[in-house]
Amino acid sequence: MTGSLIQVDHLTMRFGGLVAIDDVSFAAEPKQITAIIGPNGAGKTTVFNCITGFYRPTVGRLSMRHDGHEYLLERMRGYQIAARARVARTFQNIRLFPGMSVLENLLVAQHNRLMRASGYTLLGVLGLSGYRTAEARAVDKARGWLDRIGLMAHADRQAGELPYGSQRRLEIARAMCTDPRLLCLDEPAAGLNPRESGELNELLLSIRDRDGIGVLLIEHDMSVVMAISDHIVVLDYGRKIADGTPAAVRADPAVIRAYLGEADEGEGAGHG
Amino acid sequence: MALAAARTAPAASTFDWLAAVKDAAITALLAAALGLFMVGFRTADRGAAGLQFDYQFTDLLIACVAIFLGRLALTAASKGMAWLTLLIGAALLAAAQGLKLPSDFLTVVISLAGLALLLHAAWALLRGSSAGAAAIADVSGRVNAATVRLFPWLGAGMLAFAVALPFMPFADQQVMDLGILILTYVMLGWGLNIVVGLAGLLDLGYVAFYAVGAYTYALLSTQNGWSFWAALPAAGVLAAMFGVLLGFPVLRLRGDYLAIVTLGFGEIVRIVLLNWVDFTQGPAGIGSIPTATILDHPFVESPPEGKVAFHQWLGLEFSANHRLIVLYFIILVLALITNGVTIRLRRLPIGRAWEALREDETACQALGINPTNTKLTAFAIGAMFAGFAGSFFAAKQRFISPESFVFIESAIILSIVVLGGMGSQLGVVLAAVLLIGLPEWFRDLGQYRMLAFGLAMVLIMIFKPRGLVAHRDPTIRLHPPSGRGSPS
């Protein structure tokens, strides 16, 4: 079937002798939230880095489909994956442009469209072309997102001055301003308090339902994962050990073993 | 080590005299050991007797005593005994001024040290009292808010002064020369600000593009008879091409590595100019470069056949100053064009992408920004303005040689950008006036000129570590600016 948004086939990533990901295959569907979970060091972020072009996979095929085109991500350069294949991402440790204002952060995300509108700068410098209207449209879009993440009043503040939870939301809004078809979020709930985490759930659900974007999510916080995921992929030591609906994954003995340790170890502590 | 310990130690209620004296003694001993050969001995040429040693142990002793006292005073200040610092500072100042010290150098340095201690003590005392601390916070907050509001007026005022300068009664040849020099550096600073301040690419070889521009005009005018105005765009384009040429190999480098490669590039260009004698005339340089003219009116008292001299054209008395005044306005306009284009670019997507690249290159890539193109445009546009400035320099000096394009020039331009505050257009002007103007005004100080200059730079970096103008206004606002004075 051609319905999958992104199809990951036999993805393997080796760093020297270390096999970070070993023959992992899964698919993420459009308008669904797919979560990738697993204990620390399971290779979740490495999968993300392969998909978003920060690593070149050793083996494997990453095929992204939207609007009737197929993009083979493993052959594309990092910035093209965001610009053409329309895969946006956020980072585990927030990467905003801290010295720039909140609004500027959202405008930088719309760089490619604005570049075309400014005639690749040449016309913009001379004050020709419809750059003004393009910029006004970009500001409108940013305004819409500021409204959704509740940062409208802080639009002109430096992004680095915002509280942690707001920075997380801003990073998601910035990724959304690139007009992605697939949004990859690396631990978006890390460091959030329960209230903020609840707001995040709503934001992600609205991104799925209102914007119709496929979301790929790495998360440790099971309250987030179980509440909003349509589909969960479980990794352990670089291998996929389970793949299915939240209920099916929760009941899977292999998952329980990976999270709670072997039964005979008698160690009750697991990941939250 | 000892310094760090003294800084971080909490203010103790009882002052540990023994430890403080011991610490000061160790510092003085260290100074004595370091200074023994550098200050204690001096070789003197005694003609027939050959080289002999002079001994300056008194100097060394005085310096060590001063260092001992100074160190003790600093410890006292950090331990909440600012009155002792005040006392020692006053004593040092009085001793330096009152006693007949063996050298002027000691007098100057010890006086300055005493003065610094006095200020330090006064500051510590003021901050120590709660009322004083509140007053400091209040005043500094208000001064910050006021200066930020003042910047546009300051800029306008300086522009008005720059336009009016040539018509001032005191504007003689020397003043005009200095004005042209400062404006050239302002333009170079603005150009480099695109690369370093906005795009965050540390470029230590900027003078190479300046050289490319200068040699382009010099060669085109002396060999092909091009006029300044025809050669100016050519110089800009050629320098921009060199910018791209430098940009390609350094695309993947960041920070220190980038700085080293650009430094090397600057040296390569200079050494090529020095050694390619057939083309550039090597170390001899290129002379009799035609100056820039307005509509081909020469600046001479009696023009050659068929030409109208500049003063005849405007119906003025002949004055040797006319050439300088015209050159002054040319560089003023060129600099203002640089500024205008930069301000414009900052508000365009490319300018925002430069700043985003400076803030976080990885995030830029994740947003689909092509880092290669973004960096290359920054290098090219920055280099282009250096090319313009270079051909102006050649037209003004009328003689250029590789001597003019040494590394120290790059360092000065970079200092202007850093001292002014990275990315700040107004900061570049202030820093250029300080860095280029101050050494000229300090000429009276003779051999202490560079010392005073260095001290001024150190003080600025201590009190304004992010540059003279660290404030950054967003390039676009959603809400009108208000509540500017918010505590930061």
Coordinates of N, CA and C in Angstrom, one line a residue, chain B residues 82-265:
Chain B
A82 N 37.3 47.7 52.9 CA 37.6 48.7 51.8 C 38.4 49.9 52.3
W83 N 38.2 50.2 53.6 CA 38.9 51.4 54.0 C 40.4 51.3 53.9
L84 N 40.9 50.0 54.1 CA 42.3 49.8 54.0 C 42.8 50.0 52.5
T85 N 41.9 49.5 51.6 CA 42.2 49.7 50.2 C 42.3 51.1 49.9
L86 N 41.4 51.9 50.4 CA 41.4 53.3 50.2 C 42.7 54.0 50.7
L87 N 43.1 53.5 51.9 CA 44.3 54.1 52.5 C 45.5 53.8 51.6
I88 N 45.7 52.5 51.2 CA 46.8 52.1 50.4 C 46.8 52.8 49.1
G89 N 45.6 52.9 48.5 CA 45.5 53.5 47.2 C 46.0 55.0 47.3
A90 N 45.5 55.7 48.3 CA 45.9 57.1 48.5 C 47.4 57.2 48.7
A91 N 47.9 56.2 49.5 CA 49.4 56.2 49.8 C 50.2 56.0 48.6
L92 N 49.8 55.1 47.7 CA 50.5 54.8 46.5 C 50.5 56.0 45.6
L93 N 49.3 56.6 45.5 CA 49.2 57.8 44.6 C 50.1 58.9 45.1
A94 N 50.0 59.2 46.4 CA 50.8 60.2 47.0 C 52.3 60.0 46.9
A95 N 52.7 58.7 47.1 CA 54.1 58.4 47.0 C 54.6 58.6 45.6
A96 N 53.8 58.1 44.6 CA 54.2 58.3 43.2 C 54.3 59.7 42.8
Q97 N 53.4 60.5 43.3 CA 53.4 61.9 42.9 C 54.4 62.7 43.7
G98 N 54.6 62.4 45.0 CA 55.4 63.2 45.9 C 56.9 62.8 45.8
L99 N 57.2 61.5 45.8 CA 58.6 61.1 45.9 C 59.2 61.2 44.5
K100 N 60.5 61.3 44.5 CA 61.2 61.3 43.2 C 61.6 59.9 42.8
L101 N 60.8 59.2 42.0 CA 61.0 57.8 41.7 C 62.1 57.8 40.6
P102 N 62.8 56.7 40.5 CA 63.9 56.6 39.5 C 63.5 56.7 38.0
S103 N 62.2 56.3 37.7 CA 61.9 56.4 36.3 C 60.5 57.0 36.2
D104 N 60.2 57.6 35.0 CA 58.9 58.1 34.8 C 57.9 57.0 34.7
F105 N 58.3 55.9 34.2 CA 57.4 54.8 34.0 C 56.8 54.3 35.3
L106 N 57.7 54.2 36.3 CA 57.2 53.8 37.7 C 56.2 54.9 38.2
T107 N 56.5 56.1 38.0 CA 55.6 57.2 38.4 C 54.2 57.0 37.8
V108 N 54.2 56.8 36.5 CA 52.9 56.7 35.8 C 52.2 55.5 36.2
V109 N 52.9 54.3 36.3 CA 52.2 53.1 36.6 C 51.7 53.1 38.0
I110 N 52.5 53.5 38.9 CA 52.1 53.4 40.3 C 51.0 54.5 40.6
S111 N 51.1 55.6 40.0 CA 49.9 56.6 40.1 C 48.7 56.0 39.6
L112 N 48.7 55.3 38.4 CA 47.5 54.7 37.9 C 47.0 53.6 38.8
A113 N 47.9 52.8 39.4 CA 47.5 51.7 40.2 C 46.8 52.3 41.5
G114 N 47.4 53.4 42.0 CA 46.8 54.0 43.2 C 45.4 54.5 42.9
L115 N 45.3 55.1 41.8 CA 44.0 55.7 41.4 C 43.0 54.6 41.2
A116 N 43.4 53.5 40.6 CA 42.5 52.3 40.4 C 42.1 51.8 41.7
L117 N 43.0 51.7 42.7 CA 42.7 51.1 44.0 C 41.7 52.1 44.7
L118 N 41.9 53.4 44.6 CA 40.9 54.3 45.2 C 39.5 54.1 44.6
L119 N 39.4 54.0 43.3 CA 38.1 53.8 42.7 C 37.5 52.5 43.1
H120 N 38.4 51.5 43.2 CA 37.9 50.1 43.6 C 37.3 50.2 45.0
A121 N 38.1 50.9 45.9 CA 37.6 51.0 47.3 C 36.3 51.8 47.4
A122 N 36.2 52.9 46.6 CA 35.0 53.7 46.7 C 33.8 52.8 46.2
W123 N 34.1 52.1 45.1 CA 33.0 51.2 44.6 C 32.6 50.2 45.6
A124 N 33.6 49.6 46.2 CA 33.3 48.5 47.2 C 32.5 49.1 48.4
L125 N 32.9 50.3 48.9 CA 32.3 50.9 50.0 C 30.8 51.2 49.6
L126 N 30.6 51.8 48.4 CA 29.3 52.2 48.0 C 28.4 50.9 47.9
R127 N 28.9 49.9 47.3 CA 28.1 48.7 47.2 C 27.9 48.0 48.5
G128 N 28.8 48.2 49.4 CA 28.7 47.5 50.7 C 27.5 48.0 51.5
S129 N 27.2 49.3 51.4 CA 26.1 49.8 52.1 C 24.8 49.6 51.3
S130 N 23.7 49.2 52.0 CA 22.5 48.8 51.3 C 21.9 49.9 50.5
A131 N 22.0 51.1 51.1 CA 21.4 52.3 50.3 C 22.2 52.5 49.1
G132 N 23.6 52.4 49.2 CA 24.4 52.5 48.0 C 24.1 51.5 46.9
A133 N 23.9 50.2 47.4 CA 23.7 49.2 46.4 C 22.4 49.5 45.7
A134 N 21.3 49.9 46.4 CA 20.1 50.2 45.8 C 20.2 51.3 44.8
A135 N 21.0 52.3 45.2 CA 21.2 53.5 44.3 C 21.9 53.1 43.0
I136 N 22.9 52.2 43.2 CA 23.7 51.7 42.0 C 22.7 51.0 41.0
A137 N 21.9 50.1 41.6 CA 21.0 49.3 40.7 C 20.0 50.3 40.0
D138 N 19.5 51.2 40.8 CA 18.6 52.2 40.2 C 19.2 53.0 39.1
V139 N 20.4 53.5 39.4 CA 21.0 54.4 38.4 C 21.4 53.6 37.2
S140 N 22.0 52.4 37.4 CA 22.4 51.7 36.2 C 21.3 51.2 35.3
G141 N 20.1 50.9 36.0 CA 18.9 50.5 35.2 C 18.5 51.7 34.4
R142 N 18.4 52.9 35.1 CA 17.9 54.0 34.3 C 18.9 54.5 33.2
V143 N 20.2 54.4 33.5 CA 21.2 54.8 32.5 C 21.1 53.8 31.3
N144 N 20.9 52.5 31.6 CA 20.7 51.6 30.5 C 19.5 51.9 29.6
A145 N 18.4 52.1 30.3 CA 17.2 52.4 29.5 C 17.4 53.7 28.7
A146 N 18.0 54.7 29.4 CA 18.2 56.0 28.7 C 19.1 55.9 27.5
T147 N 20.2 55.1 27.7 CA 21.1 55.0 26.6 C 20.5 54.3 25.4
V148 N 19.7 53.3 25.7 CA 19.0 52.5 24.6 C 18.1 53.5 23.8
R149 N 17.4 54.3 24.6 CA 16.5 55.3 23.9 C 17.3 56.4 23.2
L150 N 18.5 56.6 23.7 CA 19.4 57.6 23.1 C 20.0 57.3 21.8
F151 N 20.2 55.9 21.6 CA 21.0 55.5 20.4 C 20.6 56.1 19.1
P152 N 19.3 56.2 18.8 CA 19.0 56.8 17.5 C 19.4 58.2 17.4
W153 N 19.3 59.0 18.5 CA 19.7 60.4 18.5 C 21.2 60.5 18.4
L154 N 21.9 59.6 19.1 CA 23.3 59.6 19.0 C 23.8 59.4 17.6
G155 N 23.1 58.4 16.9 CA 23.5 58.1 15.5 C 23.2 59.3 14.6
A156 N 22.1 59.9 14.8 CA 21.7 61.1 14.0 C 22.7 62.2 14.2
G157 N 23.0 62.4 15.5 CA 24.0 63.5 15.9 C 25.3 63.3 15.2
M158 N 25.8 62.0 15.3 CA 27.1 61.8 14.7 C 27.1 62.0 13.2
L159 N 26.0 61.6 12.5 CA 25.9 61.8 11.1 C 25.9 63.2 10.8
A160 N 25.2 64.0 11.5 CA 25.1 65.5 11.3 C 26.5 66.1 11.4
F161 N 27.2 65.6 12.5 CA 28.6 66.1 12.7 C 29.5 65.7 11.6
A162 N 29.3 64.5 11.1 CA 30.2 64.0 10.0 C 30.0 64.8 8.7
V163 N 28.7 65.2 8.5 CA 28.4 66.0 7.3 C 29.0 67.4 7.4
A164 N 28.9 67.9 8.6 CA 29.3 69.3 8.8 C 30.8 69.5 9.0
L165 N 31.5 68.4 9.3 CA 32.9 68.5 9.7 C 33.8 69.3 8.7
P166 N 33.7 69.0 7.4 CA 34.6 69.7 6.5 C 34.4 71.2 6.5
F167 N 33.2 71.7 6.9 CA 33.0 73.1 6.8 C 33.3 73.8 8.1
M168 N 33.8 73.1 9.1 CA 34.1 73.7 10.4 C 35.4 74.5 10.2
P169 N 35.6 75.5 11.0 CA 36.8 76.3 10.9 C 38.1 75.6 11.2
F170 N 38.0 74.6 12.1 CA 39.2 73.9 12.5 C 39.5 72.7 11.6
A171 N 38.7 72.5 10.5 CA 39.0 71.4 9.6 C 40.1 71.6 8.7
D172 N 41.3 71.5 9.2 CA 42.5 71.6 8.4 C 42.8 70.3 7.8
Q173 N 44.0 70.3 7.1 CA 44.4 69.0 6.4 C 44.5 67.8 7.3
Q174 N 45.0 68.1 8.5 CA 45.2 67.0 9.5 C 43.9 66.4 9.9
V175 N 42.9 67.3 10.2 CA 41.6 66.9 10.7 C 40.9 66.1 9.6
M176 N 41.0 66.6 8.3 CA 40.4 65.8 7.2 C 41.0 64.5 7.0
D177 N 42.3 64.4 7.1 CA 43.0 63.1 7.0 C 42.5 62.1 8.0
L178 N 42.4 62.6 9.3 CA 42.0 61.8 10.4 C 40.5 61.3 10.1
G179 N 39.7 62.3 9.7 CA 38.3 62.0 9.4 C 38.2 60.9 8.3
I180 N 39.0 61.0 7.3 CA 38.9 60.0 6.2 C 39.4 58.7 6.7
L181 N 40.4 58.7 7.6 CA 40.9 57.5 8.1 C 39.9 56.8 9.0
I182 N 39.2 57.6 9.8 CA 38.2 57.0 10.7 C 37.1 56.4 9.9
L183 N 36.6 57.2 8.9 CA 35.5 56.7 8.1 C 35.8 55.5 7.3
T184 N 37.1 55.4 6.8 CA 37.5 54.2 6.1 C 37.4 53.0 7.1
Y185 N 37.8 53.1 8.3 CA 37.7 52.0 9.3 C 36.2 51.8 9.6
V186 N 35.4 52.8 9.7 CA 34.0 52.6 10.0 C 33.4 51.7 8.9
M187 N 33.8 52.1 7.6 CA 33.2 51.3 6.5 C 33.7 49.8 6.6
L188 N 35.0 49.7 6.8 CA 35.5 48.3 6.9 C 34.9 47.6 8.1
G189 N 34.7 48.3 9.2 CA 34.0 47.7 10.4 C 32.6 47.2 10.0
W190 N 31.9 48.1 9.3 CA 30.5 47.7 8.9 C 30.5 46.5 8.0
G191 N 31.5 46.5 7.1 CA 31.6 45.4 6.2 C 31.9 44.1 6.9
L192 N 32.8 44.1 7.9 CA 33.2 42.9 8.6 C 32.1 42.5 9.6
N193 N 31.3 43.5 10.0 CA 30.2 43.2 10.9 C 29.2 42.2 10.3
I194 N 29.1 42.3 9.0 CA 28.2 41.3 8.3 C 28.7 39.9 8.5
V195 N 30.0 39.7 8.4 CA 30.6 38.4 8.4 C 30.7 38.0 9.9
V196 N 31.3 38.8 10.8 CA 31.5 38.4 12.1 C 30.3 38.7 13.0
G197 N 29.8 39.9 12.9 CA 28.7 40.3 13.9 C 27.4 39.6 13.5
L198 N 27.0 39.5 12.3 CA 25.7 38.9 11.9 C 25.9 37.4 11.7
A199 N 26.8 37.0 10.8 CA 26.8 35.6 10.5 C 27.7 34.8 11.5
G200 N 28.4 35.5 12.4 CA 29.2 34.8 13.4 C 30.3 34.0 12.9
L201 N 30.9 34.4 11.7 CA 32.0 33.7 11.2 C 33.3 34.5 11.5
L202 N 34.1 34.0 12.3 CA 35.3 34.8 12.8 C 36.3 34.9 11.7
D203 N 36.4 36.0 11.1 CA 37.3 36.2 9.9 C 38.5 37.1 10.3
L204 N 39.7 36.5 10.3 CA 40.9 37.2 10.7 C 41.7 37.7 9.4
G205 N 41.2 37.4 8.3 CA 41.9 37.8 7.1 C 41.2 38.8 6.2
Y206 N 40.4 39.6 6.9 CA 39.5 40.6 6.2 C 40.3 41.5 5.3
V207 N 41.5 41.8 5.7 CA 42.3 42.8 5.0 C 42.6 42.4 3.6
A208 N 42.6 41.0 3.4 CA 42.9 40.5 2.0 C 41.9 41.1 1.0
F209 N 40.6 41.2 1.4 CA 39.7 41.8 0.4 C 39.9 43.3 0.2
Y210 N 40.3 43.9 1.2 CA 40.7 45.3 1.2 C 41.8 45.5 0.2
A211 N 42.8 44.6 0.3 CA 43.9 44.6 -0.6 C 43.5 44.3 -2.1
V212 N 42.6 43.3 -2.2 CA 42.1 43.0 -3.6 C 41.5 44.3 -4.2
G213 N 40.7 45.0 -3.4 CA 40.0 46.2 -4.0 C 41.0 47.2 -4.3
A214 N 42.0 47.4 -3.4 CA 43.0 48.5 -3.7 C 43.8 48.2 -4.9
Y215 N 44.3 46.9 -5.1 CA 45.1 46.6 -6.2 C 44.3 46.6 -7.5
T216 N 43.0 46.2 -7.4 CA 42.2 46.3 -8.6 C 42.1 47.7 -9.2
Y217 N 41.9 48.6 -8.3 CA 41.8 50.0 -8.8 C 43.2 50.5 -9.2
A218 N 44.2 50.2 -8.4 CA 45.6 50.7 -8.8 C 46.0 50.1 -10.1
L219 N 45.8 48.9 -10.4 CA 46.2 48.3 -11.7 C 45.3 48.8 -12.8
L220 N 44.0 48.8 -12.6 CA 43.1 49.2 -13.7 C 43.4 50.6 -14.1
S221 N 43.7 51.5 -13.1 CA 43.8 52.9 -13.4 C 45.2 53.2 -14.0
T222 N 46.3 52.6 -13.5 CA 47.6 52.9 -14.0 C 47.9 52.2 -15.3
Q223 N 47.3 51.0 -15.5 CA 47.7 50.3 -16.7 C 46.6 50.5 -17.8
N224 N 45.3 50.5 -17.4 CA 44.3 50.6 -18.4 C 43.6 51.9 -18.4
G225 N 43.9 52.9 -17.5 CA 43.4 54.2 -17.6 C 41.9 54.2 -17.1
W226 N 41.5 53.3 -16.3 CA 40.1 53.3 -15.8 C 40.0 54.4 -14.8
S227 N 38.8 55.1 -14.7 CA 38.6 56.1 -13.7 C 38.1 55.4 -12.4
F228 N 38.2 56.1 -11.3 CA 37.8 55.6 -10.0 C 36.4 55.0 -10.1
W229 N 35.5 55.7 -10.7 CA 34.1 55.3 -10.6 C 33.8 54.1 -11.5
A230 N 34.6 53.9 -12.5 CA 34.5 52.7 -13.4 C 35.1 51.5 -12.6
A231 N 36.2 51.8 -11.9 CA 36.9 50.6 -11.3 C 36.2 50.2 -10.0
L232 N 35.4 51.1 -9.4 CA 34.8 50.8 -8.1 C 34.0 49.6 -8.1
P233 N 33.0 49.5 -9.1 CA 32.2 48.2 -9.1 C 33.1 47.0 -9.4
A234 N 34.1 47.2 -10.3 CA 34.9 46.0 -10.6 C 35.6 45.6 -9.4
A235 N 36.1 46.5 -8.5 CA 36.8 46.1 -7.3 C 35.9 45.4 -6.4
G236 N 34.7 45.9 -6.3 CA 33.7 45.2 -5.4 C 33.4 43.8 -5.8
V237 N 33.2 43.6 -7.2 CA 32.9 42.3 -7.7 C 34.1 41.4 -7.5
L238 N 35.3 41.8 -7.8 CA 36.4 41.0 -7.7 C 36.6 40.6 -6.2
A239 N 36.5 41.5 -5.3 CA 36.6 41.2 -3.9 C 35.6 40.2 -3.4
A240 N 34.4 40.4 -3.9 CA 33.3 39.4 -3.6 C 33.7 38.0 -4.1
M241 N 34.3 38.0 -5.3 CA 34.7 36.7 -5.8 C 35.7 36.0 -4.9
F242 N 36.6 36.9 -4.4 CA 37.6 36.3 -3.5 C 37.0 35.9 -2.2
G243 N 35.9 36.6 -1.8 CA 35.2 36.2 -0.6 C 34.6 34.8 -0.8
V244 N 34.0 34.5 -2.0 CA 33.5 33.2 -2.3 C 34.6 32.1 -2.3
L245 N 35.7 32.5 -2.9 CA 36.9 31.7 -3.0 C 37.4 31.2 -1.6
L246 N 37.4 32.2 -0.7 CA 37.8 31.9 0.7 C 36.7 31.1 1.3
G247 N 35.4 31.4 1.0 CA 34.3 30.8 1.7 C 34.2 29.3 1.5
F248 N 34.5 28.8 0.2 CA 34.3 27.4 -0.1 C 35.1 26.5 0.8
P249 N 36.4 26.7 0.9 CA 37.2 25.7 1.7 C 36.8 25.8 3.2
V250 N 36.3 26.9 3.7 CA 36.1 27.0 5.1 C 34.7 26.8 5.6
L251 N 33.9 26.2 4.6 CA 32.4 26.1 5.0 C 32.2 25.2 6.2
R252 N 33.0 24.2 6.3 CA 32.7 23.2 7.4 C 33.4 23.6 8.7
L253 N 34.2 24.7 8.7 CA 35.0 25.0 9.9 C 34.2 26.0 10.7
R254 N 34.4 25.9 12.0 CA 33.8 26.8 12.9 C 34.8 27.4 13.9
G255 N 34.5 28.5 14.5 CA 35.3 29.1 15.6 C 36.8 29.2 15.3
D256 N 37.6 28.6 16.2 CA 39.0 28.8 16.1 C 39.6 28.3 14.8
Y257 N 39.1 27.2 14.2 CA 39.7 26.7 13.0 C 39.4 27.6 11.9
L258 N 38.2 28.2 11.8 CA 37.9 29.2 10.8 C 38.8 30.4 10.9
A259 N 39.0 30.8 12.1 CA 39.9 32.0 12.4 C 41.3 31.7 11.8
I260 N 41.8 30.5 12.1 CA 43.2 30.3 11.6 C 43.2 30.2 10.1
V261 N 42.3 29.6 9.4 CA 42.3 29.5 8.0 C 42.1 30.9 7.3
T262 N 41.2 31.7 7.9 CA 41.1 33.0 7.3 C 42.3 33.9 7.5
L263 N 43.0 33.7 8.7 CA 44.3 34.4 8.9 C 45.3 34.0 7.8
G264 N 45.3 32.7 7.6 CA 46.2 32.2 6.5 C 45.9 32.8 5.2
F265 N 44.6 32.8 4.9 CA 44.2 33.4 3.6 C 44.7 34.8 3.4

